[in-house]
Coordinates of C-alpha atoms in Angstrom, one line a residue:
Chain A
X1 CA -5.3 -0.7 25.9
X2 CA -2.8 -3.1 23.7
X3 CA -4.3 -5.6 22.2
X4 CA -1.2 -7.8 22.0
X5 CA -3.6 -10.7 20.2
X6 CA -3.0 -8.3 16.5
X7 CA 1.0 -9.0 17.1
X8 CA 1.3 -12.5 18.2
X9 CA -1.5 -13.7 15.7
X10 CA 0.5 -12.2 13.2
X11 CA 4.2 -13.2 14.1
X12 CA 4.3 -15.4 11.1
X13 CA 3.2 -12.5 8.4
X14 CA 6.0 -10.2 10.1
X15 CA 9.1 -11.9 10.1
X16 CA 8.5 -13.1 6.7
X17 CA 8.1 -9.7 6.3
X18 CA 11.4 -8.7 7.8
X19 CA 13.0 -11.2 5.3
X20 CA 11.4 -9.5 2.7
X21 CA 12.4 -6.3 3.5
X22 CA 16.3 -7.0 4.4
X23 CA 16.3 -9.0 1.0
X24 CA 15.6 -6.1 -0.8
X25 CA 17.5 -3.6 0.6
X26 CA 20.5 -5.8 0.6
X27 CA 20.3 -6.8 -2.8
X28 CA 19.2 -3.1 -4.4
X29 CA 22.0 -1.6 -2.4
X30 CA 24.6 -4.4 -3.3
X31 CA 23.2 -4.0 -6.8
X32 CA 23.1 -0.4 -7.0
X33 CA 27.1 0.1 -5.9
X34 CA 27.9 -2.4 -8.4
X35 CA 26.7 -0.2 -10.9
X36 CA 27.4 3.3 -9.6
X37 CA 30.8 2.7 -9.5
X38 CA 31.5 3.0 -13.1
X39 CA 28.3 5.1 -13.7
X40 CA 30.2 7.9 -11.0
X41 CA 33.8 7.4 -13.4
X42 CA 32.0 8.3 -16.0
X43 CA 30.2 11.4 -14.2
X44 CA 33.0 12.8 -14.1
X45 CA 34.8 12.4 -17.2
X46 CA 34.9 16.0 -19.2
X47 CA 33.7 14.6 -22.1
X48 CA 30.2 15.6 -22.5
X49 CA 29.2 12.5 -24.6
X50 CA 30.2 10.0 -21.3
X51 CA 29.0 12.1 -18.7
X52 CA 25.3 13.2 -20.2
X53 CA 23.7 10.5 -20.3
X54 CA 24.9 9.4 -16.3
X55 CA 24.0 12.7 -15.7
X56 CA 20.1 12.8 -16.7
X57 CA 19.7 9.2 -15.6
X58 CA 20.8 10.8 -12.0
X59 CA 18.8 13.6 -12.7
X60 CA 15.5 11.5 -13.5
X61 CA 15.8 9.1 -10.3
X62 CA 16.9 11.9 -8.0
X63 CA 14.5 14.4 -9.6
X64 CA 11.0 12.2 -8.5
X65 CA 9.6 10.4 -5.9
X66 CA 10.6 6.6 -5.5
X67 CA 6.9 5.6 -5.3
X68 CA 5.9 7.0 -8.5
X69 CA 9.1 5.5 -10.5
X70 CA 7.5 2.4 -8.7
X71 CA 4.0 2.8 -10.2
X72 CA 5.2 3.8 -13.5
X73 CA 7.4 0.1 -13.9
X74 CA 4.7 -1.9 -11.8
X75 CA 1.4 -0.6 -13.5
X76 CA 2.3 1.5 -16.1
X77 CA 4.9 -0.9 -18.3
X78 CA 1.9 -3.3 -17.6
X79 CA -0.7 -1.4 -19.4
X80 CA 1.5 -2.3 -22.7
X81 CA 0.1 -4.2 -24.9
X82 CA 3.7 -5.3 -26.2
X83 CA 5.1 -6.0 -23.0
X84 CA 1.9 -8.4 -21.9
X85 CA 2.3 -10.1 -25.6
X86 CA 6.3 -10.8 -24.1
X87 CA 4.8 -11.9 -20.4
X88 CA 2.4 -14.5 -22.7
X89 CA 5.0 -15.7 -25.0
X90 CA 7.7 -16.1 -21.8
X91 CA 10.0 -14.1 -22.1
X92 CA 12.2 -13.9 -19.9
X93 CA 13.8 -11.0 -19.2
X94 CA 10.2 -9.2 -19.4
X95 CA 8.9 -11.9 -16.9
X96 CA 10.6 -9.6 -14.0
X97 CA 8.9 -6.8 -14.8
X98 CA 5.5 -9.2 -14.3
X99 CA 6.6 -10.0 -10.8
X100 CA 6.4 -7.7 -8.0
X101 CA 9.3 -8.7 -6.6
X102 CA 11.2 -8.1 -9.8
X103 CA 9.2 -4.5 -10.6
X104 CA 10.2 -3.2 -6.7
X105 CA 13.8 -4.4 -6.8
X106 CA 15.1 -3.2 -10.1
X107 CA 13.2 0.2 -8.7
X108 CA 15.2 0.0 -6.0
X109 CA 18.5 -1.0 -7.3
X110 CA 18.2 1.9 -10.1
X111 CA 16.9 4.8 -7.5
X112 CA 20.2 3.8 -5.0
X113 CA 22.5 3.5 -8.0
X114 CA 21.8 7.3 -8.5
X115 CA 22.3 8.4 -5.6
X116 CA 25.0 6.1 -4.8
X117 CA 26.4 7.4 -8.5
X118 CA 26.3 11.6 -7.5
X119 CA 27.6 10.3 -4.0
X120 CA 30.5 9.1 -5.5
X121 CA 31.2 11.3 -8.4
X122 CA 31.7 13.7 -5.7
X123 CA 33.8 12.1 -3.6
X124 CA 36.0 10.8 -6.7
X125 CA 36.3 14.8 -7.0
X126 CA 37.6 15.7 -4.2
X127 CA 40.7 13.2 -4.4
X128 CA 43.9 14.9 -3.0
X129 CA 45.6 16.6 -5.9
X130 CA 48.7 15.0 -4.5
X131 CA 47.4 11.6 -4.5
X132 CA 47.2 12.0 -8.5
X133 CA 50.4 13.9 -9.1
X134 CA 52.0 10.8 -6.7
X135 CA 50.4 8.3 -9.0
X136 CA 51.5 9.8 -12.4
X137 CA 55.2 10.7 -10.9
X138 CA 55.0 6.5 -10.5
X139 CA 54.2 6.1 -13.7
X140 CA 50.2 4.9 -13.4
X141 CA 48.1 4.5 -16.3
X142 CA 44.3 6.4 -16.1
X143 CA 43.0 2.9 -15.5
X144 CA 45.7 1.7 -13.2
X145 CA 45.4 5.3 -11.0
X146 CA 41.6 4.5 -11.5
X147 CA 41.9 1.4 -9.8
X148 CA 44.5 2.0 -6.9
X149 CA 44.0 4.9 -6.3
X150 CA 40.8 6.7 -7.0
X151 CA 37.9 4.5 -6.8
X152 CA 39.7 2.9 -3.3
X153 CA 39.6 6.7 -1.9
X154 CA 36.5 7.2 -3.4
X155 CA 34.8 4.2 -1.8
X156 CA 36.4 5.7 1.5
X157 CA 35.8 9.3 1.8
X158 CA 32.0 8.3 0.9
X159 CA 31.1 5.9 3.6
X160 CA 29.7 8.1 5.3
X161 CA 27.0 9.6 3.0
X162 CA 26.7 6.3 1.8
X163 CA 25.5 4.7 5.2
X164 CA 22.6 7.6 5.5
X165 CA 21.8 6.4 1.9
X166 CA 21.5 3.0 3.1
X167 CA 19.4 3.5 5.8
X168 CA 16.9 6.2 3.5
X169 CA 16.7 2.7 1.1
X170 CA 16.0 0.1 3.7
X171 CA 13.3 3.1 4.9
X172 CA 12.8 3.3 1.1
X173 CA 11.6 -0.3 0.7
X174 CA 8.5 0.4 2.5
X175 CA 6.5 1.3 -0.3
X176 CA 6.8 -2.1 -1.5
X177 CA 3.4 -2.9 -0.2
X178 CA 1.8 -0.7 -2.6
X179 CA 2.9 -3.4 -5.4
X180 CA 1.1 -6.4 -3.0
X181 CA 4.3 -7.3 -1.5
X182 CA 4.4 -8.4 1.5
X183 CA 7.1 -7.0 3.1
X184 CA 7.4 -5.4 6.9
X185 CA 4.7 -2.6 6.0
X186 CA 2.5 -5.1 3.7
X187 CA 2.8 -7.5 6.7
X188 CA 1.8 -4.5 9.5
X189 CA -1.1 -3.4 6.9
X190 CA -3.0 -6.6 6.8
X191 CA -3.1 -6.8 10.5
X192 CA -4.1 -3.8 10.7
X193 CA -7.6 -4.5 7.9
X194 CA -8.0 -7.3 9.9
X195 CA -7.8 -6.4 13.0
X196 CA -8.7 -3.0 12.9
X197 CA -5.8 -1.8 15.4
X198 CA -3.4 0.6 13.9
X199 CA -1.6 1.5 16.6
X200 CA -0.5 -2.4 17.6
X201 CA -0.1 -3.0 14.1
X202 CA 2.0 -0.6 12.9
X203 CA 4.3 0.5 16.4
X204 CA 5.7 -3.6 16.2
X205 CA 6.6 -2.9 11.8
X206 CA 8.5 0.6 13.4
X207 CA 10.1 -1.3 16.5
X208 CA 11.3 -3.7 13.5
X209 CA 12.4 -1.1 11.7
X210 CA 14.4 0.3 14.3
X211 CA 16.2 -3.1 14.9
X212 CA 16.8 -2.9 11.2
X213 CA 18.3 0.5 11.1
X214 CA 20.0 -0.1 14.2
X215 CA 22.0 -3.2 12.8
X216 CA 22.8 -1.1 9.4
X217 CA 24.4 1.5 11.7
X218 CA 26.1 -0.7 13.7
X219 CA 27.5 -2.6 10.3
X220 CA 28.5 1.0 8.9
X221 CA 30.1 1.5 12.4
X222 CA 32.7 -1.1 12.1
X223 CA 33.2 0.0 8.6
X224 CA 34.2 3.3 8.9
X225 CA 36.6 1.8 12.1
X226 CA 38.4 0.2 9.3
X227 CA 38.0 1.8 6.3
X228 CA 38.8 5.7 7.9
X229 CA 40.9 4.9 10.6
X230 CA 43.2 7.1 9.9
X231 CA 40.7 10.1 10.0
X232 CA 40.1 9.1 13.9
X233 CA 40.6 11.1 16.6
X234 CA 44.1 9.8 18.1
X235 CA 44.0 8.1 21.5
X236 CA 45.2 9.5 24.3
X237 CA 48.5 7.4 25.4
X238 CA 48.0 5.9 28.5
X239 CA 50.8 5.5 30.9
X240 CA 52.1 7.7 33.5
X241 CA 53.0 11.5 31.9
X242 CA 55.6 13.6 33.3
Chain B
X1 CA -8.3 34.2 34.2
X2 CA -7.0 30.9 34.0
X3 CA -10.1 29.7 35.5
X4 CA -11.9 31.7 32.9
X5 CA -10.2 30.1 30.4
X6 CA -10.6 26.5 32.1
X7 CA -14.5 27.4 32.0
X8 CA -14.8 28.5 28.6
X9 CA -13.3 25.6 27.4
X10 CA -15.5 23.2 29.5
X11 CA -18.3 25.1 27.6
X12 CA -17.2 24.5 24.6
X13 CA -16.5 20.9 25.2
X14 CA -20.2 20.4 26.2
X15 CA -21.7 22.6 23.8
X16 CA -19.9 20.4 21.3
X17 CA -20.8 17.4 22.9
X18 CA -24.2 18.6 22.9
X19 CA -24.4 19.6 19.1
X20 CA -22.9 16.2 18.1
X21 CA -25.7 14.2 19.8
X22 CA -28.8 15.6 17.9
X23 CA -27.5 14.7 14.5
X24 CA -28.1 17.5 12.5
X25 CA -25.0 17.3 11.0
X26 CA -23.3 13.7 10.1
X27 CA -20.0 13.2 8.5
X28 CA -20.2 10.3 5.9
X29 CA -17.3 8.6 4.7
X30 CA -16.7 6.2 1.7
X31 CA -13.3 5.3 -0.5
X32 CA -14.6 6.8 -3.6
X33 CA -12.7 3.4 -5.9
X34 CA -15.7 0.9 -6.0
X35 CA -17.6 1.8 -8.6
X36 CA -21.0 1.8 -9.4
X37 CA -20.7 2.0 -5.4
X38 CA -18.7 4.3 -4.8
X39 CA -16.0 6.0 -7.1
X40 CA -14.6 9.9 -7.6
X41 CA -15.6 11.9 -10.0
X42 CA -13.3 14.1 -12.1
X43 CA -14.2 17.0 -9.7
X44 CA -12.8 15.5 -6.6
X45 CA -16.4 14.6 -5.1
X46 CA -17.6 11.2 -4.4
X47 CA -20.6 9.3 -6.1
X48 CA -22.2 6.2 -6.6
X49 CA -24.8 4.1 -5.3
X50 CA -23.7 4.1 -1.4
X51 CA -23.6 8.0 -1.3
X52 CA -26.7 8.0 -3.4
X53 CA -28.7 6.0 -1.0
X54 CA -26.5 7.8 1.9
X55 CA -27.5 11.3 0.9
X56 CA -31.6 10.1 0.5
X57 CA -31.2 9.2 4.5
X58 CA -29.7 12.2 5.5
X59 CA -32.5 13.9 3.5
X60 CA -35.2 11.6 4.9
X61 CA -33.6 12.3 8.9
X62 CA -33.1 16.3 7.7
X63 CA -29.8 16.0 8.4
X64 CA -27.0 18.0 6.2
X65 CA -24.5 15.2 4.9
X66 CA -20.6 16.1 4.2
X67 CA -18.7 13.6 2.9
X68 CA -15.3 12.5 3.4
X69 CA -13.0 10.0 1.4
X70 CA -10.6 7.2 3.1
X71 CA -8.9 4.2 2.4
X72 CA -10.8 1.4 2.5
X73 CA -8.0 -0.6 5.2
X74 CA -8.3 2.0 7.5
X75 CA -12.2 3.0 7.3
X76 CA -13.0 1.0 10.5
X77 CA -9.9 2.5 12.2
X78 CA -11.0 5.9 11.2
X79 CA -14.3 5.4 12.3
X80 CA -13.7 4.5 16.1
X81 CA -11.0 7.9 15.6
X82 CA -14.2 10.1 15.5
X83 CA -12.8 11.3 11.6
X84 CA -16.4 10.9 10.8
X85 CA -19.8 9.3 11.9
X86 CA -20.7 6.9 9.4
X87 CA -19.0 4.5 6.7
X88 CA -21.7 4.5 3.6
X89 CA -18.7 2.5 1.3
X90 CA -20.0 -0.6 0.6
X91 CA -19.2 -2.0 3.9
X92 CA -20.5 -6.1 4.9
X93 CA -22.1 -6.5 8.4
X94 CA -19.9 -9.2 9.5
X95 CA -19.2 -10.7 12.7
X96 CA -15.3 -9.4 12.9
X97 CA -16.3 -5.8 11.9
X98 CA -19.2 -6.2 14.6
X99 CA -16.6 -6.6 17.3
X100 CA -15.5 -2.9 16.8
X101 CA -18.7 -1.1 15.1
X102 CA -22.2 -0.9 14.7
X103 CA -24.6 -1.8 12.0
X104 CA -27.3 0.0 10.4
X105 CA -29.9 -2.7 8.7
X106 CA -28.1 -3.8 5.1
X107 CA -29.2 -1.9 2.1
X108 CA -28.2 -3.8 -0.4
X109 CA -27.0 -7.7 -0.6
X110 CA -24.5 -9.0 -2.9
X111 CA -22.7 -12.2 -3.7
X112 CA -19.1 -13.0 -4.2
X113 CA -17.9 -14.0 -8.2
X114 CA -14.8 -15.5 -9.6
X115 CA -13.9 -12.7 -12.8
X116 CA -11.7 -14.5 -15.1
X117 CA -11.0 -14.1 -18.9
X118 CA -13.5 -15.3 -20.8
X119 CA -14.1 -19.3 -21.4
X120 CA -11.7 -19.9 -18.3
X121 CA -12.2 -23.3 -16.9
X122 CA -11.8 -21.7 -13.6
X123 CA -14.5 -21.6 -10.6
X124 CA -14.7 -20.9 -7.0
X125 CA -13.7 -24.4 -5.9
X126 CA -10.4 -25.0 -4.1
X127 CA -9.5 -27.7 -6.2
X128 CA -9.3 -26.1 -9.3
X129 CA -7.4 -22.5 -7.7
X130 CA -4.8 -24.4 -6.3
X131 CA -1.6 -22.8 -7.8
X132 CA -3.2 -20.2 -9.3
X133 CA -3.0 -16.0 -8.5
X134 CA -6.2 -14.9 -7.0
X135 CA -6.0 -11.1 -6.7
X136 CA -8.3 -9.7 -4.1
X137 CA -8.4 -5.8 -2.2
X138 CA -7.0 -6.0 1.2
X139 CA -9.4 -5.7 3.8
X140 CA -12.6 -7.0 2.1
X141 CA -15.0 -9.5 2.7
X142 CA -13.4 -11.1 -0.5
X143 CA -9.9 -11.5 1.4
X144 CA -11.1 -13.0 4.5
X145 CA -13.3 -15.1 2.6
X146 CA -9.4 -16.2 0.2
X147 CA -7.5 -16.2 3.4
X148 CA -9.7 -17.9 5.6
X149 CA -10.9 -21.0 2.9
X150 CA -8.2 -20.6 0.3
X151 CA -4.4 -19.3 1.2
X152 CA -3.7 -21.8 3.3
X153 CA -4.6 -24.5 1.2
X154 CA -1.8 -23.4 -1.6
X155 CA -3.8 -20.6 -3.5
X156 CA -1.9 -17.7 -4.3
X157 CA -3.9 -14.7 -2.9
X158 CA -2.6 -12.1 -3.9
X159 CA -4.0 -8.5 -2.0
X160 CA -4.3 -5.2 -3.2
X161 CA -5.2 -1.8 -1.8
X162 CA -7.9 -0.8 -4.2
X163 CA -10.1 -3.1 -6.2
X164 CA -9.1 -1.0 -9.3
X165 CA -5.8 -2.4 -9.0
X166 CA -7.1 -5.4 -9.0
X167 CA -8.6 -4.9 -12.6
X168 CA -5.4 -3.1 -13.7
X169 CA -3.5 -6.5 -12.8
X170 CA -6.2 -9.1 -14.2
X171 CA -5.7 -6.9 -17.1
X172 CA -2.1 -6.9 -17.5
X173 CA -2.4 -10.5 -17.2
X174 CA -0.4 -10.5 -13.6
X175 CA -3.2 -12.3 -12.2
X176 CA -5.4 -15.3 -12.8
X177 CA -8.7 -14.0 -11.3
X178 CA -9.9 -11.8 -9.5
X179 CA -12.3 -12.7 -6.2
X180 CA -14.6 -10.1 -6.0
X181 CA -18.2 -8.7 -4.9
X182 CA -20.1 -9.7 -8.4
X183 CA -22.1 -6.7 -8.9
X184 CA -19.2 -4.3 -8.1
X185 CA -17.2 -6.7 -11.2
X186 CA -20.6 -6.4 -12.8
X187 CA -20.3 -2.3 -12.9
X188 CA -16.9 -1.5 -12.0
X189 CA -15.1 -3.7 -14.8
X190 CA -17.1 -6.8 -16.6
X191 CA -19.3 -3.5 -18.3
X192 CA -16.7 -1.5 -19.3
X193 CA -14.1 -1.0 -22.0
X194 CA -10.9 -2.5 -20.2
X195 CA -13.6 -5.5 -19.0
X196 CA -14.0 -6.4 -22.4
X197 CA -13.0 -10.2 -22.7
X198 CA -13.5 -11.3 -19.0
X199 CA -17.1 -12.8 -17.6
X200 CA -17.7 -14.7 -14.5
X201 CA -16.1 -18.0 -13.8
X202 CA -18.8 -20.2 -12.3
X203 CA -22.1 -19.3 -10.5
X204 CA -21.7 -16.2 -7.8
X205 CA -21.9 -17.2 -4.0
X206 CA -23.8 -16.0 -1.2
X207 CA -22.4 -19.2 1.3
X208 CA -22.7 -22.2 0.3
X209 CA -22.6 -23.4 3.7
X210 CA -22.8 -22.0 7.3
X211 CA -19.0 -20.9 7.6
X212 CA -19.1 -19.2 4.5
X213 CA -22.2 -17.4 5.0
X214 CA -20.5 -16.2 8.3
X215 CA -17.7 -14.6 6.8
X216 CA -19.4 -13.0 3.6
X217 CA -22.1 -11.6 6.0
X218 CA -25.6 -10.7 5.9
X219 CA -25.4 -7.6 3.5
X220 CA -24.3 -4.4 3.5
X221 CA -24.8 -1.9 5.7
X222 CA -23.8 1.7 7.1
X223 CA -21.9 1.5 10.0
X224 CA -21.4 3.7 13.2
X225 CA -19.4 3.6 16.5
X226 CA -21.0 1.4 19.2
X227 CA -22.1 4.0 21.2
X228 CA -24.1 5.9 18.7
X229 CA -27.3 4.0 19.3
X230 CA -29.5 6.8 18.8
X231 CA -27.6 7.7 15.0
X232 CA -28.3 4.1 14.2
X233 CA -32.0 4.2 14.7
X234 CA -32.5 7.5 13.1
X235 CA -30.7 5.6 9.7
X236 CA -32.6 2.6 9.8
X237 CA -35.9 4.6 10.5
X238 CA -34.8 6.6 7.2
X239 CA -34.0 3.4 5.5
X240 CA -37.0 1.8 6.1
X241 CA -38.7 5.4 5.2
X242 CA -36.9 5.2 1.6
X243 CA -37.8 1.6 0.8
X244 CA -41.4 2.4 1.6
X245 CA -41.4 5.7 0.1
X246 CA -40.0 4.7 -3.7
X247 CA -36.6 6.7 -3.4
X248 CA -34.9 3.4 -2.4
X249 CA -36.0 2.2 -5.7
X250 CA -35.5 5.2 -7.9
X251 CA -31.5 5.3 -7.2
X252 CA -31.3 1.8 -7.5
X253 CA -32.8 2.0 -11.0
X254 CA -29.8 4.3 -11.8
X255 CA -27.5 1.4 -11.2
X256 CA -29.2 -1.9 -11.6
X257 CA -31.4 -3.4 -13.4
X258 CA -32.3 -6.1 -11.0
X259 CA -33.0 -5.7 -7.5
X260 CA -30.1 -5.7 -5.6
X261 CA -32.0 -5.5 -1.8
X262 CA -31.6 -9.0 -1.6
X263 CA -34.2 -11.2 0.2

């Protein structure tokens, strides 16, 4: 028995939840590439002094669980009594760290800049040594090859690890309603408490999901058409063969 | 053989069925974060006022008691899941929760209070929370009582998981006030250290009229599934038992100094 009464009284609540949701995961992963693409230039460099400190802020965000680095920013910067003397005296920057929103997205944005960072640092690696060699027989500056030539293959040859990060992020965001957001799961939990039907409750948040998921494929789809065309399979030539 | 099998299992089906039904044994549940109600203590077990008075039924109906914990948003959930028999956490009788459960008689009463730092010019009237964050735990007759008279009406209620939360945030200054079941504010927060610097804002509120009084509900009781009849007679034989018999009083005593049964 479906009580479809939990679903459509609840409508509203869910598809501001589904704006929720998509807003953060846009915005953390947009965010989070900004950032990792220097972060994963400077992985790589050999000099110890650059690439330590990218490396244990990697190791930190990779190392534990998204929901705790979420508790830790929403209630535990809170229990300061320095930072609630900034939140009274309205400051600014410290304000985001008041708000939910602003706690669960610079969570976000930092825990998919590390991955996004080790994803590209290794894909900056594996650059064709003749690509490099072709780019210093032209002449290129570090910063020049940087720019035309590494980072552009980089960005390629990761899209595909990349889109499975974007899809564990947009899965990620979830735990946003243990901060009182209201996002997709916030919205499916309060119909749930008030309705007392999981099942209803929570199967439409997972069909939502889905859609979700499915359009960030799709999206990554057409990308990699583009992007990696030349690592396709070749068409077979149509015509008549002899 | 296979019709062996089929047959042993039938047995065991029915011999279960038939062990369940004499209530020897009855699984309690409560979410172990409402304190003086219910909270958890360092060991991992549950105590509090609920499993208190809980535990003096089970003694009264000679019944052995385990406990289990669960979130409070999915107790009723859980409950009609056969996870357990009985929800001793604190629980309102109210009209929505009777659609899906039964009611033992209430055991205790309590009003609802507005906890707000101390000298705030804040009370429970919609007028003066407009604008303001209310924080209240998700699932409680607090938040139907904030959805239902105040969210639509342009206060920001804000809804938590646990009521501790709740604290944590009034604390850190997130929130404005907190709407909340006054004696659990009384004994959870306004008593402690952390509470230090917060009181009530305006009188506590049992209804002030008759659609208020509908949704904060008639008291607290423990709740079983609908069909468990004969488990909710046995408890409010006990209850009655342990009001008569001075146990009622003696664990309330540990809690409260006032009465807290209500009228």
């Amino acid at each position: 028995m479906i009580e479809w009464s939990v679903i459509t009284d609840s409508l509203p609540q869910y598809a501001s939840g589904l704006w929720l949701t998509a807003q953060l995961t846009v915005l953390s992963l947009a965010a989070g590439l900004m950032m990792a693409i220097p972060l994963s230039v400077m992985r790589i460099s050999r000099k110890r002094l650059v690439a330590g400190p990218v490396w244990a802020f990697t190791y930190f965000f990779r190392g534990t669980p998204m929901l705790v680095q979420l508790l830790l920013i929403y209630y535990g910067l809170g229990q300061f009594e320095w930072i609630q003397g900034q939140w009274q005296a309205d400051n600014t920057f410290w304000l985001i760290f008041r708000e939910p929103y602003g706690c669960a997205l610079v969570t976000f944005t930092l825990n998919t800049c590390a991955y996004t960072t080790e994803i590209l640092a290794g894909a900056l690696r594996t650059t064709p040594h003749g690509e490099i060699e072709a780019a210093q027989a032209c002449g290129m500056s570090r910063v020049t090859m940087l720019r035309r030539i590494l980072i552009p293959g980089a960005l390629r040859r990761a899209l595909p690890a990349y889109s499975n990060e974007a899809i564990f992020m947009l899965h990620g965001t979830a735990i946003a309603s243990t901060v009182t957001l209201m996002d997709l799961t916030g919205a499916a939990r309060n119909a749930y408490s008030q309705h007392f039907a999981p099942f209803e409750a929570f199967i439409f948040a997972g069909l939502l999901y889905l859609t979700l998921t499915f359009a960030l494929v799709g999206l990554f789809r057409l990308a990699e058409r583009r992007y990696l065309a030349h690592l396709q399979p070749r068409k077979a030539i149509k015509g008549p063969t002899t | 053989m296979i019709r062996r099998i089929c047959l042993m299992a039938a047995l065991a089906f029915l011999s279960h069925n038939a062990l369940a039904k004499d209530w020897t044994k009855i699984r309690f549940a409560t979410e172990g974060a409402y304190p003086p109600f219910n909270m958890t203590a360092p060991d991992g077990t549950v105590q509090g006022f609920d499993v208190d008075v809980a535990n003096a039924l089970c003694k009264q109906m000679q019944a052995e008691c385990s406990w289990v914990k669960q979130e409070w948003d999915g107790m009723i959930p859980a409950l009609m899941g056969r996870k357990f028999d009985a929800i001793a956490a604190s629980m309102s009788i109210t009209e929505d929760r009777k659609k899906k459960v039964d009611f033992s008689d209430k055991y205790y009463a309590t009003p609802l209070g507005l906890v707000a730092a101390k000298g705030s010019a804040l009370r429970p009237d919609l007028a003066l929370l407009k604008g303001k964050r209310i924080g209240v735990q998700r699932g409680t007759v607090a938040d139907n009582f904030a959805t239902r008279f105040w969210a639509s009406e342009g206060v920001e209620v804000i809804r938590y998981g646990k009521q501790e939360e709740v604290y944590l945030d009034l604390a850190a200054g997130r929130l404005d006030a907190t709407w909340v079941d006054a004696l659990e504010a009384e004994g959870g927060f306004l008593t402690k250290p952390t509470g230090e610097g917060y009181a009530f804002a305006g009188p506590t509120i049992f209804g002030r009229n008759a659609d208020e009084k509908a949704v904060i509900g008639e008291g607290v009781g423990v709740a079983v599934r609908k069909k468990d009849t004969e488990l909710k007679g046995k408890l409010n034989k006990a209850l009655a038992e342990i009001r008569a018999n001075g146990t009622y009083d003696a664990i309330r005593k540990k809690y409260f100094s006032q009465d807290i049964y209500g009228e």
